[in-house]
Short mmCIF file of C-alpha atoms in Angstrom, two decimals:
data_model
loop_
_atom_site.label_atom_id
_atom_site.label_comp_id
_atom_site.label_asym_id
_atom_site.label_seq_id
_atom_site.Cartn_x
_atom_site.Cartn_y
_atom_site.Cartn_z
CA MET X 24 21.48 -5.86 17.58
CA PRO X 25 18.95 -7.36 14.55
CA LEU X 26 20.70 -9.39 12.15
CA PHE X 27 19.79 -8.74 8.13
CA ARG X 28 19.47 -10.89 5.61
CA TYR X 29 20.21 -8.97 2.43
CA GLN X 30 20.96 -9.50 -1.61
CA ALA X 31 23.32 -6.35 -2.85
CA VAL X 32 24.88 -6.22 -6.54
CA ASP X 33 28.82 -5.33 -6.57
CA ALA X 34 30.32 -2.70 -9.25
CA ALA X 35 30.37 -5.97 -11.50
CA GLY X 36 27.50 -6.24 -11.27
CA GLU X 37 27.53 -9.81 -9.85
CA VAL X 38 24.77 -10.59 -6.91
CA GLN X 39 25.98 -11.01 -3.50
CA TYR X 40 24.09 -12.33 -0.65
CA GLY X 41 25.09 -12.34 3.13
CA GLU X 42 23.86 -11.67 6.68
CA MET X 43 24.80 -8.69 8.30
CA ASP X 44 24.25 -7.29 11.98
CA ALA X 45 22.82 -3.44 11.98
CA PRO X 46 20.88 -1.13 14.11
CA SER X 47 18.26 -1.01 11.70
CA GLN X 48 17.24 -1.59 7.86
CA ALA X 49 18.22 1.41 6.99
CA ALA X 50 21.51 1.61 8.57
CA LEU X 51 21.93 -1.70 6.72
CA ILE X 52 21.18 -0.34 3.42
CA ASP X 53 23.88 2.56 4.50
CA ARG X 54 27.01 0.32 5.28
CA LEU X 55 26.24 -1.82 2.08
CA ARG X 56 26.21 1.88 0.12
CA ASP X 57 29.57 2.89 1.82
CA GLN X 58 31.03 -0.86 0.66
CA GLY X 59 30.46 -0.13 -2.87
CA LEU X 60 27.46 -2.38 -2.72
CA LEU X 61 24.08 -1.35 -4.31
CA PRO X 62 21.38 -3.10 -1.79
CA LEU X 63 18.37 -4.67 -3.75
CA ALA X 64 16.43 -6.16 -0.54
CA ALA X 65 16.92 -6.81 3.07
CA GLU X 66 14.70 -8.59 5.84
CA GLU X 67 15.16 -8.99 9.45
CA THR X 68 15.64 -12.57 10.60
CA ARG X 69 14.61 -14.13 13.84
CA PRO X 70 14.89 -17.63 15.04
CA GLY X 71 12.35 -20.17 13.23
CA GLN X 72 11.78 -17.42 10.65
CA ILE X 73 11.20 -18.56 7.53
CA SER X 74 12.28 -15.40 4.78
CA ALA X 75 9.62 -13.97 3.24
CA GLY X 76 11.38 -14.89 -0.15
CA SER X 77 11.56 -18.29 0.88
CA ALA X 78 8.29 -18.62 1.53
CA LEU X 79 7.25 -16.80 -2.09
CA ALA X 80 9.78 -19.46 -3.61
CA ALA X 81 7.88 -22.31 -1.46
CA LEU X 82 4.53 -21.16 -2.72
CA ARG X 83 5.09 -21.45 -6.22
CA ARG X 84 2.34 -18.61 -7.02
CA ARG X 85 0.88 -18.78 -10.73
CA ARG X 86 0.24 -15.35 -10.56
CA VAL X 87 2.57 -12.35 -9.98
CA SER X 88 1.17 -9.90 -6.89
CA THR X 89 1.36 -6.25 -6.84
CA LYS X 90 3.85 -6.66 -3.73
CA ALA X 91 6.03 -8.43 -6.14
CA VAL X 92 6.07 -6.12 -8.95
CA ALA X 93 6.81 -3.27 -6.67
CA LEU X 94 9.70 -5.38 -5.43
CA PHE X 95 11.32 -5.83 -8.70
CA THR X 96 10.39 -2.04 -9.82
CA GLN X 97 12.28 -0.30 -6.92
CA GLN X 98 15.30 -3.72 -7.47
CA LEU X 99 15.18 -2.29 -11.19
CA ALA X 100 15.39 1.57 -10.57
CA ASN X 101 18.83 0.96 -8.30
CA LEU X 102 20.39 -1.03 -10.87
CA LEU X 103 19.77 1.60 -13.46
CA GLY X 104 20.41 4.47 -11.02
CA ALA X 105 23.85 2.20 -10.09
CA GLY X 106 24.35 2.48 -14.13
CA LEU X 107 23.87 -0.71 -15.08
CA PRO X 108 22.35 -0.87 -18.69
CA LEU X 109 18.79 -2.10 -18.41
CA ASP X 110 19.65 -5.57 -19.87
CA ARG X 111 22.41 -6.39 -17.54
CA ALA X 112 20.01 -5.19 -15.30
CA LEU X 113 16.61 -7.31 -16.24
CA SER X 114 19.44 -10.10 -15.97
CA VAL X 115 20.41 -9.61 -12.59
CA LEU X 116 16.88 -9.73 -11.27
CA ILE X 117 16.21 -12.63 -12.99
CA GLY X 118 18.94 -14.23 -11.04
CA VAL X 119 17.88 -12.84 -7.48
CA ALA X 120 13.92 -13.51 -8.32
CA GLU X 121 12.96 -16.79 -5.80
CA ASP X 122 9.68 -16.22 -7.45
CA GLU X 123 9.70 -18.47 -10.59
CA PRO X 124 6.90 -16.74 -11.89
CA VAL X 125 8.38 -13.26 -11.04
CA ALA X 126 11.93 -14.77 -13.09
CA LYS X 127 9.71 -16.13 -16.15
CA LEU X 128 7.98 -12.93 -16.33
CA LEU X 129 11.06 -10.66 -16.18
CA ALA X 130 12.83 -13.33 -18.64
CA ARG X 131 9.92 -12.63 -21.43
CA ILE X 132 10.26 -8.89 -20.53
CA GLN X 133 14.02 -9.07 -21.65
CA ASP X 134 13.46 -11.04 -24.63
CA LYS X 135 10.93 -8.46 -26.26
CA VAL X 136 13.80 -5.98 -25.18
CA ARG X 137 16.38 -7.77 -26.65
CA GLY X 138 14.29 -7.92 -30.20
CA GLY X 139 14.14 -4.15 -30.27
CA ALA X 140 11.18 -3.36 -28.17
CA SER X 141 11.05 -0.60 -25.70
CA LEU X 142 10.61 -1.65 -21.87
CA ALA X 143 6.89 -0.30 -21.87
CA ASP X 144 6.25 -2.41 -25.35
CA ALA X 145 7.29 -5.22 -23.59
CA MET X 146 5.55 -4.95 -20.71
CA GLU X 147 2.12 -4.57 -22.62
CA ALA X 148 2.65 -7.49 -23.91
CA GLN X 149 2.76 -9.36 -20.57
CA HIS X 150 -1.25 -8.85 -20.71
CA GLY X 151 -3.05 -8.28 -17.39
CA VAL X 152 0.27 -7.82 -15.18
CA PHE X 153 0.69 -3.92 -15.71
CA SER X 154 -1.84 -1.36 -15.13
CA ARG X 155 -2.49 1.50 -17.95
CA LEU X 156 -1.14 3.76 -15.01
CA TYR X 157 2.26 1.83 -15.11
CA LEU X 158 2.67 1.17 -18.15
CA ASN X 159 2.16 5.30 -19.32
CA MET X 160 4.48 6.49 -17.00
CA ILE X 161 7.34 4.09 -17.91
CA ARG X 162 6.76 4.93 -21.95
CA ALA X 163 6.72 8.86 -20.18
CA GLY X 164 9.56 7.72 -18.54
CA GLU X 165 11.34 6.23 -21.60
CA ALA X 166 10.55 8.98 -23.74
CA GLY X 167 12.10 11.78 -21.31
CA GLY X 168 15.31 9.95 -20.36
CA SER X 169 14.08 9.73 -16.75
CA LEU X 170 13.22 5.97 -16.09
CA GLU X 171 14.86 5.93 -12.94
CA LEU X 172 13.04 8.57 -11.81
CA VAL X 173 9.95 6.66 -12.88
CA LEU X 174 10.39 3.89 -11.30
CA GLU X 175 11.27 5.28 -8.28
CA ARG X 176 8.00 7.35 -8.27
CA LEU X 177 5.90 4.46 -9.68
CA SER X 178 7.33 1.98 -6.74
CA ASP X 179 6.48 4.63 -4.22
CA PHE X 180 3.05 4.59 -5.60
CA MET X 181 2.50 1.44 -5.16
CA GLU X 182 4.29 0.73 -1.36
CA ARG X 183 1.44 4.14 -0.89
CA SER X 184 -1.15 2.10 -2.52
CA GLN X 185 -0.78 -1.20 -0.99
CA ALA X 186 -0.34 0.28 2.48
CA LEU X 187 -3.47 2.55 2.70
CA LYS X 188 -5.62 -0.87 1.01
CA GLU X 189 -4.28 -3.18 4.27
CA SER X 190 -5.01 -0.74 6.46
CA VAL X 191 -8.73 -0.26 5.42
CA THR X 192 -8.36 -4.64 5.25
CA SER X 193 -6.89 -5.03 8.49
CA ALA X 194 -9.19 -2.81 9.95
CA LEU X 195 -11.99 -4.85 9.15
CA VAL X 196 -10.52 -8.21 10.30
CA TYR X 197 -12.08 -7.58 13.99
CA PRO X 198 -15.83 -6.67 13.48
CA ILE X 199 -16.04 -9.51 10.30
CA ILE X 200 -14.26 -12.43 13.47
CA LEU X 201 -17.17 -11.03 15.37
CA LEU X 202 -19.80 -11.60 13.48
CA CYS X 203 -19.08 -14.85 12.26
CA VAL X 204 -18.45 -15.84 15.98
CA ALA X 205 -22.09 -14.64 16.78
CA ALA X 206 -23.19 -16.57 13.55
CA VAL X 207 -21.77 -19.54 14.93
CA SER X 208 -23.13 -18.87 18.66
CA VAL X 209 -26.86 -18.47 17.55
CA ILE X 210 -26.62 -21.55 15.02
CA VAL X 211 -25.20 -23.51 18.32
CA LEU X 212 -28.43 -22.44 20.72
CA LEU X 213 -30.68 -22.88 18.22
CA THR X 214 -29.85 -26.07 16.63
CA TRP X 215 -27.95 -28.19 19.84
CA VAL X 216 -29.13 -26.30 22.90
CA VAL X 217 -32.56 -25.60 22.42
CA PRO X 218 -33.73 -29.04 21.19
CA GLN X 219 -32.56 -30.06 24.31
CA PHE X 220 -35.44 -28.37 26.36
CA GLU X 221 -38.03 -29.59 23.26
CA GLU X 222 -38.75 -33.03 24.59
CA LEU X 223 -39.56 -31.28 28.60
CA PHE X 224 -41.82 -28.65 27.04
CA ALA X 225 -43.92 -31.46 24.95
CA ASP X 226 -44.42 -33.94 28.02
CA ALA X 227 -45.34 -30.74 30.09
CA GLY X 228 -48.36 -30.50 27.79
CA LYS X 229 -48.47 -26.78 28.53
CA ALA X 230 -48.90 -24.19 26.37
CA LEU X 231 -45.12 -22.40 25.61
CA PRO X 232 -44.79 -18.67 25.76
CA LEU X 233 -44.85 -17.07 22.86
CA SER X 234 -41.23 -16.06 22.46
CA THR X 235 -40.21 -19.54 23.69
CA GLN X 236 -42.42 -20.97 20.34
CA ILE X 237 -40.93 -18.47 18.01
CA VAL X 238 -37.09 -19.73 19.37
CA ILE X 239 -38.72 -23.75 18.74
CA ALA X 240 -40.19 -22.82 15.40
CA ALA X 241 -36.22 -20.96 14.26
CA GLY X 242 -34.16 -23.67 15.33
CA GLU X 243 -36.47 -26.02 13.84
CA ALA X 244 -36.40 -24.62 10.64
CA LEU X 245 -32.81 -23.87 10.65
CA ARG X 246 -31.71 -27.67 11.06
CA GLY X 247 -34.76 -28.93 8.75
CA TYR X 248 -33.81 -26.23 6.63
CA TRP X 249 -30.00 -25.21 6.33
CA TRP X 250 -30.03 -26.08 2.63
CA ALA X 251 -32.42 -23.65 1.40
CA GLY X 252 -31.52 -20.82 3.64
CA ALA X 253 -27.44 -21.32 1.98
CA GLY X 254 -28.97 -21.42 -1.15
CA ALA X 255 -30.77 -18.12 -0.53
CA VAL X 256 -27.64 -16.10 0.41
CA PHE X 257 -26.25 -18.07 -2.46
CA LEU X 258 -28.30 -16.94 -4.73
CA LEU X 259 -28.55 -13.40 -3.29
CA VAL X 260 -24.65 -13.28 -3.55
CA VAL X 261 -24.77 -13.80 -7.40
CA TRP X 262 -27.75 -11.29 -7.83
CA PHE X 263 -26.03 -9.11 -6.45
CA GLN X 264 -22.76 -9.75 -8.17
CA ARG X 265 -24.92 -9.70 -11.40
CA GLN X 266 -26.43 -6.36 -10.49
CA LEU X 267 -22.31 -4.52 -10.03
CA ALA X 268 -21.19 -6.18 -13.20
CA HIS X 269 -24.03 -4.15 -15.17
CA PRO X 270 -22.97 -0.70 -15.71
CA ASP X 271 -26.06 0.57 -14.75
CA SER X 272 -26.95 -1.41 -11.72
CA ARG X 273 -23.58 -0.42 -10.56
CA TYR X 274 -23.89 3.47 -11.08
CA ARG X 275 -27.05 3.13 -8.97
CA TRP X 276 -25.34 0.78 -6.32
CA ASP X 277 -22.43 3.06 -6.35
CA ALA X 278 -24.65 6.23 -5.42
CA LEU X 279 -26.05 4.27 -2.96
CA PHE X 280 -22.86 3.90 -1.45
CA LEU X 281 -22.09 7.20 -1.36
CA ARG X 282 -25.32 8.62 0.29
CA LEU X 283 -24.98 6.18 3.02
CA PRO X 284 -23.93 7.90 6.72
CA LEU X 285 -20.42 7.29 7.43
CA PHE X 286 -19.54 4.58 5.18
CA GLY X 287 -20.07 6.60 2.10
CA GLU X 288 -17.88 9.36 3.35
CA LEU X 289 -15.21 6.68 3.62
CA VAL X 290 -15.62 5.61 -0.31
CA ALA X 291 -15.52 9.24 -1.13
CA LYS X 292 -12.40 9.70 0.64
CA VAL X 293 -10.66 6.79 -0.54
CA GLU X 294 -11.24 7.70 -3.71
CA MET X 295 -10.26 11.09 -3.42
CA ALA X 296 -7.07 9.85 -2.61
CA ARG X 297 -6.48 7.26 -4.79
CA PHE X 298 -7.35 9.58 -7.83
CA SER X 299 -5.13 12.30 -6.39
CA ARG X 300 -2.12 10.21 -5.92
CA THR X 301 -2.63 8.87 -9.80
CA LEU X 302 -3.45 12.06 -11.27
CA GLY X 303 -0.12 13.99 -9.30
CA THR X 304 2.08 10.91 -10.01
CA LEU X 305 1.11 10.81 -13.92
CA LEU X 306 1.49 14.82 -14.34
CA GLY X 307 4.47 14.82 -12.54
CA ASN X 308 5.83 12.01 -15.34
CA GLY X 309 5.02 14.34 -18.09
CA VAL X 310 1.99 12.62 -19.10
CA ALA X 311 -0.88 14.94 -20.58
CA MET X 312 -3.97 16.44 -18.62
CA LEU X 313 -6.31 14.55 -20.44
CA ALA X 314 -4.77 11.22 -21.25
CA ALA X 315 -4.21 11.65 -17.12
CA LEU X 316 -7.50 11.74 -16.69
CA ALA X 317 -8.42 8.76 -18.74
CA ILE X 318 -6.30 6.74 -17.07
CA VAL X 319 -7.50 7.65 -13.35
CA LYS X 320 -11.25 6.98 -14.17
CA GLU X 321 -10.70 3.33 -14.60
CA THR X 322 -8.01 3.26 -11.30
CA LEU X 323 -11.87 4.38 -9.13
CA THR X 324 -13.78 2.00 -8.46
CA ASN X 325 -17.15 4.20 -7.55
CA GLN X 326 -18.74 4.69 -11.08
CA VAL X 327 -20.53 7.68 -9.98
CA MET X 328 -16.71 9.23 -9.19
CA ALA X 329 -15.31 7.71 -12.28
CA GLN X 330 -18.05 9.40 -14.28
CA ALA X 331 -17.75 12.64 -12.73
CA VAL X 332 -13.77 12.19 -13.69
CA ALA X 333 -14.96 11.22 -17.45
CA SER X 334 -17.03 14.95 -17.47
CA LEU X 335 -13.94 16.74 -16.44
CA SER X 336 -12.31 16.64 -19.84
CA GLU X 337 -14.74 18.53 -21.95
CA ASN X 338 -14.37 21.71 -19.14
CA LEU X 339 -10.24 21.11 -19.56
CA LYS X 340 -11.03 21.34 -23.26
CA ALA X 341 -12.88 24.03 -23.24
CA GLY X 342 -10.18 25.97 -21.44
CA GLN X 343 -11.29 25.35 -17.74
CA GLY X 344 -8.87 24.55 -14.83
CA LEU X 345 -9.60 21.37 -12.83
CA ALA X 346 -10.43 22.81 -9.54
CA GLU X 347 -14.02 24.10 -11.26
CA PRO X 348 -15.11 21.30 -12.59
CA LEU X 349 -14.26 18.68 -9.81
CA MET X 350 -16.34 21.09 -7.45
CA GLU X 351 -19.25 20.93 -10.13
CA THR X 352 -19.65 17.56 -10.03
CA GLY X 353 -20.68 17.32 -5.94
CA VAL X 354 -19.13 14.14 -5.52
CA PHE X 355 -15.31 15.07 -4.42
CA PRO X 356 -14.81 16.18 -0.88
CA ARG X 357 -15.00 19.92 -1.04
CA MET X 358 -11.67 20.38 1.22
CA ALA X 359 -9.34 18.29 -1.52
CA VAL X 360 -11.15 20.67 -4.21
CA HIS X 361 -9.93 24.09 -2.56
CA MET X 362 -6.57 22.52 -2.11
CA ILE X 363 -6.09 21.07 -5.88
CA ARG X 364 -7.38 25.07 -6.38
CA VAL X 365 -4.34 26.48 -4.36
CA GLY X 366 -2.29 24.22 -6.31
CA GLU X 367 -3.32 25.18 -10.00
CA GLU X 368 -3.23 29.05 -8.61
CA THR X 369 0.08 28.54 -7.40
CA GLY X 370 1.50 26.37 -10.53
CA ARG X 371 2.45 23.42 -8.20
CA LEU X 372 -0.89 21.05 -9.27
CA GLU X 373 1.33 18.18 -9.14
CA THR X 374 2.60 19.02 -5.31
CA MET X 375 -0.62 19.64 -4.16
CA LEU X 376 -1.98 16.96 -5.66
CA VAL X 377 -0.08 14.51 -4.25
CA ARG X 378 -0.44 16.21 -0.65
CA VAL X 379 -4.35 16.28 -0.97
CA ALA X 380 -3.43 12.44 -1.24
CA ASP X 381 -1.60 11.85 2.05
CA THR X 382 -3.75 13.95 3.49
CA TYR X 383 -7.04 11.73 2.84
CA ASP X 384 -4.93 8.88 3.49
CA ARG X 385 -4.64 10.06 7.22
CA GLU X 386 -7.99 10.73 7.30
CA VAL X 387 -9.05 7.20 5.84
CA GLN X 388 -7.14 5.90 8.67
CA ALA X 389 -9.38 8.27 11.03
CA THR X 390 -12.74 7.93 9.39
CA VAL X 391 -12.10 3.63 9.57
CA LYS X 392 -11.43 4.52 13.09
CA ARG X 393 -14.40 5.79 13.60
CA LEU X 394 -16.12 3.68 12.01
CA LEU X 395 -15.07 0.66 14.17
CA ALA X 396 -15.70 2.45 16.95
CA LEU X 397 -19.43 2.41 16.10
CA LEU X 398 -19.51 -0.75 14.75
CA GLU X 399 -18.03 -3.18 17.38
CA PRO X 400 -20.29 -1.90 20.17
CA VAL X 401 -23.21 -2.33 17.99
CA LEU X 402 -22.15 -5.67 17.07
CA ILE X 403 -21.50 -6.71 20.47
CA LEU X 404 -24.79 -5.51 21.84
CA GLY X 405 -26.65 -7.17 19.13
CA LEU X 406 -25.14 -10.37 19.79
CA GLY X 407 -25.33 -9.68 23.62
CA VAL X 408 -29.18 -9.14 22.80
CA VAL X 409 -29.86 -12.38 20.53
CA ILE X 410 -28.14 -14.82 22.90
CA ALA X 411 -30.05 -12.61 26.17
CA GLY X 412 -33.21 -13.14 24.12
CA ILE X 413 -32.70 -17.23 23.28
CA ILE X 414 -31.60 -18.29 26.52
CA MET X 415 -34.92 -15.98 28.32
CA SER X 416 -36.99 -17.70 26.29
CA ILE X 417 -36.10 -20.97 27.75
CA LEU X 418 -35.66 -19.73 31.06
CA VAL X 419 -39.30 -18.06 30.74
CA ALA X 420 -41.11 -21.69 29.63
CA ILE X 421 -39.10 -23.69 32.31
CA MET X 422 -40.26 -20.99 34.86
CA GLY X 423 -43.72 -22.23 33.77
CA LEU X 424 -43.13 -25.39 34.10
CA ASN X 425 -42.51 -24.95 37.46
CA ASP X 426 -45.53 -23.44 38.58
CA LEU X 427 -47.44 -25.61 36.71
CA ALA X 428 -45.47 -28.08 38.90
CA VAL X 429 -46.28 -26.17 42.23
#
């Protein structure tokens, strides 16, 4: 049976640490609750494994990560749900924080709250840590007296958003490794293997095949002017970053990305999932539609879709619903828009938006798998063709030398 380390708060508000055997993390949490404890964190331990919290403490990261914000958001929701006042809950979180930057952040928030500021204002004073989405939901929760519920929804929102991001990132690991291997293989062949035959070809005094001349010239250029190639790549990266930093250029690039086969579909689905989940979460917590759309616009990375969201405000002010203006933009997936229309007609728009987000999270994973299914053989075949071409060009020249000797 797995062994779990846990942190929990007792009825007196004191933090307890311990280890316990349990079939699963959920079973451990239920057992702790049966004992009158409120679980804050639980992780399975393995022989020789360093706990995630200890690793974080050892790293002493200067910035507070999104994962850390999601963790203390869930913990704060649990403590408030157990009946602890906000100040006491913050004190408990400061005491259990193993990451020093998180502890300092919570201490600054607690100082502001003790000075009379609301939790939203105290968090807003920590510039760059909390997004507008986070702050507006906290502010709406405080105004409606449902801070605990809002914190739980925020934690779930952040967890799902992070899961979507990680699924896309992890799917790209293998193609990136494959590209790196391909680049290293070609460089080794051109800079070390091919030069071994150059002296042999020079001594023979025979004209080399065109393919062999091209390979040798490529190897010489790589050895003699590698710095120029590296500089060109660096300048290209800088130029592209500046292009994306300029609003007009960024808009044109984003429009191009949306038109690309398969990749454009993936971008649209990722943005649709982000749009739906953010808007549904905001509306579900009492944020007005116009204010929610202004926040949603800032969460989208594709500027074409972000500008389309910005244009919805005028339609809403004119009395139109959400689905029709979304359809008119022509950049959002039609199926998602139809689902939103059903949500409006049935009066369950917030629920339908969250369902759309869940649907497109799964669609993103399916699209990534299709892209990889196409990309991996293309990369492998391309690498094989390049390496085979280099080797064949050398073999053709060697066979020509043999014919000459005969």
